[in-house]
Amino acid sequence: MVGYDDENAYIHDNSKEGVQSVSLSNLEQAWAKSYIGISKKNTYFGINMKSPEADISQIVQKGMAKNAEMYLHSALSFAGQKGLDKFMKEFPKWKDVFVQEALCKIYLHFIEYTGSVLPELPYEISGSQSGITNPHRASRDKLAQALIKYQGSFGVPGWEDAAYWFESSGQIIQTIVGGFIEDVGNMSFGNSEKYIPFFQELREYEECAFHIMLRD
């Protein structure tokens, strides 16, 4: 949100160009919702930057390095690379733990939240088209594009190498999503082991990318 008046709030939306106006009555209804793991009802967040870094390139580089550090060496077993390792170990067992309806919801959640622009189910499942180009690559394609675009002004030459690996991992995610879509369509979840080599490849690619980001 970049401003407000007596009737509207003015926001940036990652799926639209320019500043958008949202009526305060609609915003009030949106804030009255609760989302598991994201926010409580009627909650908003502010950021208080103490002694902010003035050099934008330093801010970006430090942020990228911190993100890489958190992914590669997370203190939490369910986050970052540790989380992916845990997932790969447990995922093949889920077919013996959850009923089909629950597995379908899990697959649909993965499909929806790998949209690169916004969470969205593809046409094959939803039967509707938003009109937004939204590949299911979990924004790795967007990150790769940004690294290449801004490496000269904000980054370092190594970002181009990291971009290659993020672009590759995004393609792997899209392949996995394609398989998930087919499984949901067939209501067939008994062969989840077939995805483990893809997730292992994804792990390898992202480890390469984040090590580059951490080094540079």
Coordinates of C-alpha atoms in Angstrom, one line a residue:
M1 CA 0.0 0.0 0.0
V2 CA 1.4 3.4 -1.0
G3 CA -1.4 5.7 0.1
Y4 CA -5.0 6.1 1.1
D5 CA -7.8 8.7 1.4
D6 CA -11.3 8.7 2.8
E7 CA -12.6 6.3 0.2
N8 CA -9.8 4.2 -1.2
A9 CA -6.4 2.6 -0.5
Y10 CA -3.8 2.7 -3.3
I11 CA -1.7 -0.4 -3.7
H12 CA 0.8 -2.1 -6.0
D13 CA -0.3 -5.6 -7.2
N14 CA 2.2 -8.0 -8.7
S15 CA -0.3 -9.0 -11.4
K16 CA -1.1 -5.5 -12.6
E17 CA 0.7 -2.5 -14.0
G18 CA 0.8 0.8 -12.0
V19 CA -1.0 1.8 -8.8
Q20 CA -4.4 0.3 -8.2
S21 CA -7.2 1.7 -6.1
V22 CA -9.2 -0.5 -3.7
S23 CA -12.2 0.8 -1.9
L24 CA -11.8 0.9 1.9
S25 CA -15.1 -1.2 2.2
N26 CA -13.6 -3.9 0.1
L27 CA -10.3 -3.7 1.9
E28 CA -12.2 -4.0 5.2
Q29 CA -13.7 -7.3 4.0
A30 CA -10.4 -8.6 2.9
W31 CA -8.7 -7.8 6.2
A32 CA -11.6 -9.6 8.0
K33 CA -10.3 -12.9 6.6
S34 CA -7.8 -15.2 8.4
Y35 CA -5.2 -17.2 6.5
I36 CA -3.4 -20.1 8.1
G37 CA 0.3 -19.3 8.4
I38 CA 0.0 -15.9 6.9
S39 CA -2.1 -13.5 9.1
K40 CA -4.8 -13.1 11.7
K41 CA -8.0 -11.2 11.0
N42 CA -7.7 -7.4 10.7
T43 CA -3.9 -7.5 10.9
Y44 CA -1.4 -5.4 8.9
F45 CA 2.3 -5.2 9.1
G46 CA 4.7 -2.3 9.2
I47 CA 8.5 -2.2 8.7
N48 CA 10.6 0.0 10.9
M49 CA 14.1 0.3 9.3
K50 CA 16.6 1.4 11.9
S51 CA 19.8 2.9 10.4
P52 CA 18.9 1.9 6.9
E53 CA 21.7 1.2 4.4
A54 CA 21.7 4.0 1.8
D55 CA 23.5 2.0 -1.0
I56 CA 20.8 0.1 -2.8
S57 CA 23.3 -2.3 -4.4
Q58 CA 24.6 -3.2 -0.9
I59 CA 21.0 -3.7 0.3
V60 CA 20.2 -6.1 -2.6
Q61 CA 23.5 -8.0 -2.3
K62 CA 23.2 -8.4 1.4
G63 CA 19.6 -9.5 1.1
M64 CA 20.4 -12.1 -1.6
A65 CA 23.3 -13.5 0.5
K66 CA 21.1 -13.7 3.6
N67 CA 18.4 -15.5 1.6
A68 CA 21.0 -18.0 0.4
E69 CA 22.3 -18.5 3.9
M70 CA 18.8 -19.1 5.2
Y71 CA 18.1 -21.7 2.5
L72 CA 21.4 -23.6 2.8
H73 CA 21.8 -23.5 6.5
S74 CA 18.3 -23.1 8.0
A75 CA 18.0 -23.6 11.7
L76 CA 14.6 -25.1 11.1
S77 CA 14.2 -28.7 9.9
F78 CA 11.2 -27.9 7.7
A79 CA 12.7 -24.8 5.9
G80 CA 15.2 -24.4 3.1
Q81 CA 17.3 -27.3 2.0
K82 CA 16.6 -29.2 5.2
G83 CA 12.9 -28.9 4.5
L84 CA 13.3 -30.2 1.0
D85 CA 15.3 -33.2 2.2
K86 CA 12.6 -33.9 4.8
F87 CA 9.9 -33.6 2.2
M88 CA 11.6 -36.0 -0.2
K89 CA 11.9 -38.6 2.6
E90 CA 8.3 -38.3 3.7
F91 CA 6.4 -37.7 0.4
P92 CA 6.5 -41.3 -0.9
K93 CA 4.9 -42.4 2.4
W94 CA 1.9 -40.1 2.2
K95 CA 0.0 -42.3 -0.2
D96 CA -0.2 -44.8 2.7
V97 CA -1.1 -42.2 5.3
F98 CA -3.7 -40.0 3.6
V99 CA -7.0 -40.8 1.8
Q100 CA -7.4 -39.8 -1.8
E101 CA -9.3 -36.7 -1.1
A102 CA -6.6 -35.4 1.2
L103 CA -3.9 -36.3 -1.3
C104 CA -5.8 -34.4 -4.0
K105 CA -5.9 -31.3 -1.8
I106 CA -2.1 -31.6 -1.2
Y107 CA -1.4 -31.9 -4.9
L108 CA -3.7 -29.0 -5.7
H109 CA -2.1 -26.8 -3.1
F110 CA 1.3 -27.5 -4.6
I111 CA 0.1 -26.7 -8.1
E112 CA -1.7 -23.5 -7.1
Y113 CA 1.2 -22.0 -5.1
T114 CA 3.8 -22.7 -7.7
G115 CA 2.3 -20.0 -9.9
S116 CA 5.2 -17.6 -10.8
V117 CA 3.0 -14.5 -10.8
L118 CA 0.3 -15.4 -8.3
P119 CA -1.3 -18.5 -6.8
E120 CA -3.6 -19.9 -9.4
L121 CA -4.9 -23.3 -10.6
P122 CA -4.2 -23.8 -14.3
Y123 CA -7.0 -24.1 -16.9
E124 CA -6.8 -27.9 -17.0
I125 CA -8.1 -28.0 -13.4
S126 CA -10.0 -24.7 -12.9
G127 CA -11.7 -24.6 -16.3
S128 CA -11.2 -20.8 -16.4
Q129 CA -8.4 -18.5 -17.6
S130 CA -7.3 -15.3 -15.8
G131 CA -5.6 -13.9 -18.9
I132 CA -2.3 -13.6 -17.0
T133 CA 0.7 -15.4 -18.3
N134 CA 1.5 -17.5 -15.1
P135 CA 3.8 -20.4 -15.6
H136 CA 4.0 -22.8 -12.7
R137 CA 7.7 -22.4 -11.9
A138 CA 7.5 -21.1 -8.4
S139 CA 8.9 -17.7 -9.5
R140 CA 12.3 -19.2 -10.3
D141 CA 11.9 -17.8 -13.8
K142 CA 11.2 -14.4 -12.5
L143 CA 14.2 -14.5 -10.1
A144 CA 16.4 -15.6 -13.0
Q145 CA 15.2 -12.8 -15.2
A146 CA 15.8 -10.2 -12.4
L147 CA 19.3 -11.5 -11.6
I148 CA 20.3 -11.1 -15.3
K149 CA 18.5 -7.7 -15.7
Y150 CA 20.0 -6.1 -12.6
Q151 CA 23.4 -7.8 -12.2
G152 CA 25.1 -4.8 -13.7
S153 CA 23.6 -2.2 -11.4
F154 CA 22.9 -4.1 -8.2
G155 CA 24.9 -7.3 -8.4
V156 CA 27.9 -9.1 -9.6
P157 CA 28.8 -11.2 -12.7
G158 CA 28.2 -14.4 -10.8
W159 CA 24.5 -13.7 -10.7
E160 CA 24.2 -14.8 -14.4
D161 CA 25.4 -18.2 -13.4
A162 CA 22.9 -18.3 -10.5
A163 CA 20.2 -17.3 -12.9
Y164 CA 21.0 -20.3 -15.1
W165 CA 20.4 -22.7 -12.2
F166 CA 17.3 -20.9 -11.0
E167 CA 15.9 -21.1 -14.6
S168 CA 16.7 -24.8 -14.6
S169 CA 15.0 -25.4 -11.3
G170 CA 12.0 -23.6 -12.4
Q171 CA 11.7 -25.9 -15.4
I172 CA 11.9 -28.9 -13.1
I173 CA 9.1 -27.5 -10.9
Q174 CA 7.0 -27.0 -14.0
T175 CA 7.6 -30.6 -15.0
I176 CA 6.6 -31.8 -11.5
V177 CA 3.4 -29.6 -11.7
G178 CA 2.6 -31.2 -15.1
G179 CA 2.7 -34.6 -13.5
F180 CA 0.7 -33.5 -10.5
I181 CA -2.0 -32.1 -12.8
E182 CA -2.2 -35.5 -14.6
D183 CA -2.4 -37.3 -11.3
V184 CA -5.2 -35.1 -10.1
G185 CA -7.1 -35.5 -13.3
N186 CA -6.9 -39.3 -12.9
M187 CA -7.3 -39.3 -9.1
S188 CA -4.2 -41.4 -9.1
F189 CA -1.6 -40.8 -6.3
G190 CA -0.1 -44.3 -5.8
N191 CA 3.2 -43.7 -7.7
S192 CA 4.6 -40.6 -5.9
E193 CA 8.1 -42.2 -6.0
K194 CA 8.4 -41.2 -9.6
Y195 CA 8.8 -37.5 -8.5
I196 CA 11.7 -38.0 -6.2
P197 CA 14.4 -37.9 -9.0
F198 CA 12.9 -34.6 -10.1
F199 CA 13.0 -33.2 -6.6
Q200 CA 16.6 -34.4 -6.2
E201 CA 17.5 -32.6 -9.4
L202 CA 15.7 -29.5 -8.1
R203 CA 17.8 -29.7 -4.9
E204 CA 21.0 -30.0 -6.9
Y205 CA 20.2 -27.0 -9.1
E206 CA 19.1 -24.7 -6.2
E207 CA 22.1 -25.7 -4.1
C208 CA 24.4 -24.6 -7.0
A209 CA 22.4 -21.3 -7.4
F210 CA 22.4 -20.4 -3.7
H211 CA 26.1 -21.2 -3.2
I212 CA 26.9 -18.8 -6.0
M213 CA 24.7 -16.1 -4.4
L214 CA 26.4 -16.7 -1.0
R215 CA 29.9 -16.6 -2.5
D216 CA 29.3 -13.4 -4.4

